[in-house]
Coordinates of C-alpha atoms in Angstrom, one line a residue:
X235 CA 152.5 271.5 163.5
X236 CA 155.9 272.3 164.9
X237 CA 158.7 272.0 161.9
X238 CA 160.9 269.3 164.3
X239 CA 163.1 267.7 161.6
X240 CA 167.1 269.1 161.4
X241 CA 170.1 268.5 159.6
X242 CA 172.9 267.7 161.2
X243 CA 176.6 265.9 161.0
X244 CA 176.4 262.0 161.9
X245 CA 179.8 262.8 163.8
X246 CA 182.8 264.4 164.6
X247 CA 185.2 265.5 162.1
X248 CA 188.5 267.8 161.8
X249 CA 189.5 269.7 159.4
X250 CA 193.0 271.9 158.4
X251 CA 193.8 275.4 156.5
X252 CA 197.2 276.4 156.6
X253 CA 198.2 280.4 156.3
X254 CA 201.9 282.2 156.2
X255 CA 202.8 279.9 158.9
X256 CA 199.8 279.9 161.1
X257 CA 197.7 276.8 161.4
X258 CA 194.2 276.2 161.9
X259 CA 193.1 273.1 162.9
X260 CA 188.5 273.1 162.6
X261 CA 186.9 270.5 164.6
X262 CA 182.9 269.9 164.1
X263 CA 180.6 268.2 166.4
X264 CA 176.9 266.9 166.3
X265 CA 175.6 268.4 169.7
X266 CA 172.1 268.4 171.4
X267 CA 172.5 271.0 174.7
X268 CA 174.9 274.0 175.2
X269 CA 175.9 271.9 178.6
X270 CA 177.4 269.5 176.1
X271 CA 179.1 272.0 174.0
X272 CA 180.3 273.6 177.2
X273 CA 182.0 270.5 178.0
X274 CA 183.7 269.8 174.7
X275 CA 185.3 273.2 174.9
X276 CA 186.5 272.4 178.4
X277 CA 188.4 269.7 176.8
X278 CA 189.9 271.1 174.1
X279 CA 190.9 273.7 175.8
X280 CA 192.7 271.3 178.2
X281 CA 194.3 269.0 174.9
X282 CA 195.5 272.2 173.0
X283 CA 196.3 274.3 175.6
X284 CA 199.1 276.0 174.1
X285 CA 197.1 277.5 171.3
X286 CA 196.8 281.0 171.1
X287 CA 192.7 281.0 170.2
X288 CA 190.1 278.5 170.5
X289 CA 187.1 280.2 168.3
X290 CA 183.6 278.8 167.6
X291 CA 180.1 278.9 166.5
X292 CA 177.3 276.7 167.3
X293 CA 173.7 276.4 166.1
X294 CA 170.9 274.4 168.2
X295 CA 167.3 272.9 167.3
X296 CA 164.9 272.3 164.4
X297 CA 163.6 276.2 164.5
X298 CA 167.9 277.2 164.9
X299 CA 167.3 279.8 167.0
X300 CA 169.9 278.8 169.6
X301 CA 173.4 280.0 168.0
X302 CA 176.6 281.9 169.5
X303 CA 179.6 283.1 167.5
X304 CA 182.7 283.8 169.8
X305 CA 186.0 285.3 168.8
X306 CA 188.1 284.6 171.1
X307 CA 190.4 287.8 171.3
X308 CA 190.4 287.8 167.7
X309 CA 189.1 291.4 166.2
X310 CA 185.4 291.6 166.0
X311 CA 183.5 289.3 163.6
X312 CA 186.8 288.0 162.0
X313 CA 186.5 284.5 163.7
X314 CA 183.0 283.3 165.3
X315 CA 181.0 285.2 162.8
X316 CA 182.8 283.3 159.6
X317 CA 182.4 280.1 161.4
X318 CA 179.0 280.6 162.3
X319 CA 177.8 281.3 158.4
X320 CA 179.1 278.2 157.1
X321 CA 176.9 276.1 159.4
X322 CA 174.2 278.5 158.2
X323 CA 175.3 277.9 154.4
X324 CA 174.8 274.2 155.0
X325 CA 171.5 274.4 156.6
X326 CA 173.1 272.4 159.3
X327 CA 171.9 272.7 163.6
X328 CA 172.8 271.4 166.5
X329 CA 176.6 271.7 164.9
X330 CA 179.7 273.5 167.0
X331 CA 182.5 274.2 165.0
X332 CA 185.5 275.5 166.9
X333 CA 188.8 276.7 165.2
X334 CA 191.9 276.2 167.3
X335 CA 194.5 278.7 165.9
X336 CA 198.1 278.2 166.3
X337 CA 199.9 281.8 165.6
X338 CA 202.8 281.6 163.3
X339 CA 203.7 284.9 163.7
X340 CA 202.6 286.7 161.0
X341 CA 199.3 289.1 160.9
X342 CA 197.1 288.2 158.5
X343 CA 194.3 291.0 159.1
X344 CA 190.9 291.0 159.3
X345 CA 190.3 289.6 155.6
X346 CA 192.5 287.2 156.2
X347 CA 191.4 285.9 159.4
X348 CA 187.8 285.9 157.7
X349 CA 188.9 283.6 155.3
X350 CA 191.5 281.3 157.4
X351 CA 188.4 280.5 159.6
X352 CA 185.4 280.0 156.9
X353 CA 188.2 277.6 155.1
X354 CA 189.1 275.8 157.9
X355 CA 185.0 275.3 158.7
X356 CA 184.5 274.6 155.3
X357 CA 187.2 271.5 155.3
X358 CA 185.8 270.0 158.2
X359 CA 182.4 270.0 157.2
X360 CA 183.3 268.9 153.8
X361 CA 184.0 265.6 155.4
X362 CA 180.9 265.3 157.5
X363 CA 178.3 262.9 156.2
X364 CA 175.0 264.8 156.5
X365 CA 172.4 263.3 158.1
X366 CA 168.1 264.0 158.3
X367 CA 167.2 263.7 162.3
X368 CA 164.0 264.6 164.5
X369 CA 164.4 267.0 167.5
X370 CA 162.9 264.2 170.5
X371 CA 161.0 264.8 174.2
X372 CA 162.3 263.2 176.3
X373 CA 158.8 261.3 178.6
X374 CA 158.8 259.4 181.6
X375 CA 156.1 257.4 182.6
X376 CA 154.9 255.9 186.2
X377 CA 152.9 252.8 185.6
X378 CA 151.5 249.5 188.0
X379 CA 152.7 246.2 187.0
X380 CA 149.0 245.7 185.1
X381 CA 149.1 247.9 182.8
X382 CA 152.4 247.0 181.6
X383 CA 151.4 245.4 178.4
X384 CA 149.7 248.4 177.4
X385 CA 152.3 250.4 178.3
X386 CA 154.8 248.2 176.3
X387 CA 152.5 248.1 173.2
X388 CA 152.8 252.1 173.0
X389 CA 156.6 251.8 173.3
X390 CA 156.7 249.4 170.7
X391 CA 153.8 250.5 168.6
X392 CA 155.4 254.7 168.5
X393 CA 158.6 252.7 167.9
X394 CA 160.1 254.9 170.9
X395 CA 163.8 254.3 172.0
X396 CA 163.9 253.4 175.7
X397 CA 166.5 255.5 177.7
X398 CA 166.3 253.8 181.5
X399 CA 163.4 251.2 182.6
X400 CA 162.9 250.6 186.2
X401 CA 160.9 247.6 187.5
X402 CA 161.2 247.7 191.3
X403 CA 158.1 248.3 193.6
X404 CA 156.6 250.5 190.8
X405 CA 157.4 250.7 186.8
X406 CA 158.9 253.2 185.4
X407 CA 160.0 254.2 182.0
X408 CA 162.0 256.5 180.1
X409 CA 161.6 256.5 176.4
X410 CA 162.2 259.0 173.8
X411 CA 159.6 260.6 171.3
X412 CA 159.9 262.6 168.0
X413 CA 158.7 266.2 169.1
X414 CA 155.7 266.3 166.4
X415 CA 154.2 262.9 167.7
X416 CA 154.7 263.6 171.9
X417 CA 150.8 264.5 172.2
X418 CA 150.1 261.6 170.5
X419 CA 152.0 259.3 172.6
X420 CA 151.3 261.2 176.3
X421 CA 147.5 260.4 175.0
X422 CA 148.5 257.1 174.1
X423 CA 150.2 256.4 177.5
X424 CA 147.4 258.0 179.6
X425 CA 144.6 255.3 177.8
X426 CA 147.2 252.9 178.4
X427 CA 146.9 253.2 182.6
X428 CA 150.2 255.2 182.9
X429 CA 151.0 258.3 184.7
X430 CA 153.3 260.9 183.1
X431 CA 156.1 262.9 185.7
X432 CA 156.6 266.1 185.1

């Protein structure tokens, strides 16, 4: 079976590091999709646009396979990539970290940058609380108005979130499953008189 349990942070903190007048100001954010990250950055972008860099890292899903480091016009590997290892450190996914950088006009070079942008990570996430969580499917399911009971007794039986019910002409039902157990439940519903969009 599919490992499909992740850590994560239960939400969004901030944290600070200060360096020969530069400021760095780390913000960390529990995240599901790269849409969604690309959003965030949108608006920070937009709130601190007079900052001179906006760098991050993100890691996605239970396997963490999903991860970009990004610089920013920083040099090389001195922003994204310091960032991006202290999620790693953690054991922490679906986590983006961005670093907004106010310049205060002194160089700090390469080492220094390295070590303004892991301790400005590091603060934030030092105030995150931790949290175990599944990686979920998302299932819809077309169903008549007879076979609603057994539908319902799968929903509440899996103990599965619903996301939107519709009860017009025909039922229909969107409910959220842990990853491991979606089989399980697409079985479940298919007994259970219901047909499962794709």
């Amino acid at each position: 079976m599919r490992e499909d349990t992740y850590r994560t942070i239960a939400a969004p903190v901030e944290g600070l590091y200060k360096e020969k007048g530069s400021k760095f100001i780390s913000k960390a954010y529990p995240v599901h999709s790269e849409e969604e990250i690309k959003e965030i950055l949108q608006a920070l972008r937009k709130e601190y646009f007079d900052a001179r860099h906006h760098c991050y890292a993100y890691l996605l899903g239970a396997d963490r396979a999903t991860y970009r480091a990004n610089d920013d016009g920083e040099p090389n590997h001195s922003a994204g990539d310091p960032i991006l290892g202290q999620i790693k450190s953690l054991g922490l996914s679906n986590v983006l970290v961005v670093v907004i950088r106010y310049f205060g006009g002194v160089k700090l070079g390469v080492g220094g940058l390295i070590h303004a942008y892991k301790t400005a990570t590091a603060d934030a996430l030092a105030q995150a609380q931790v949290e175990e969580r599944h990686e979920t499917t998302v299932l819809t399911v077309h169903f008549g108005y007879e076979q609603m009971n057994e539908v319902m007794k799968v929903v509440k039986d899996l103990d599965l979130p619903v996301r939107q019910q519709d009860f017009n002409l025909a039922c229909r039902l969107t409910v959220e499953v842990r990853t491991s157990l979606a089989p399980q439940a697409e079985a479940m519903f298919q007994k259970a008189g219901a047909e499962l969009e794709e």
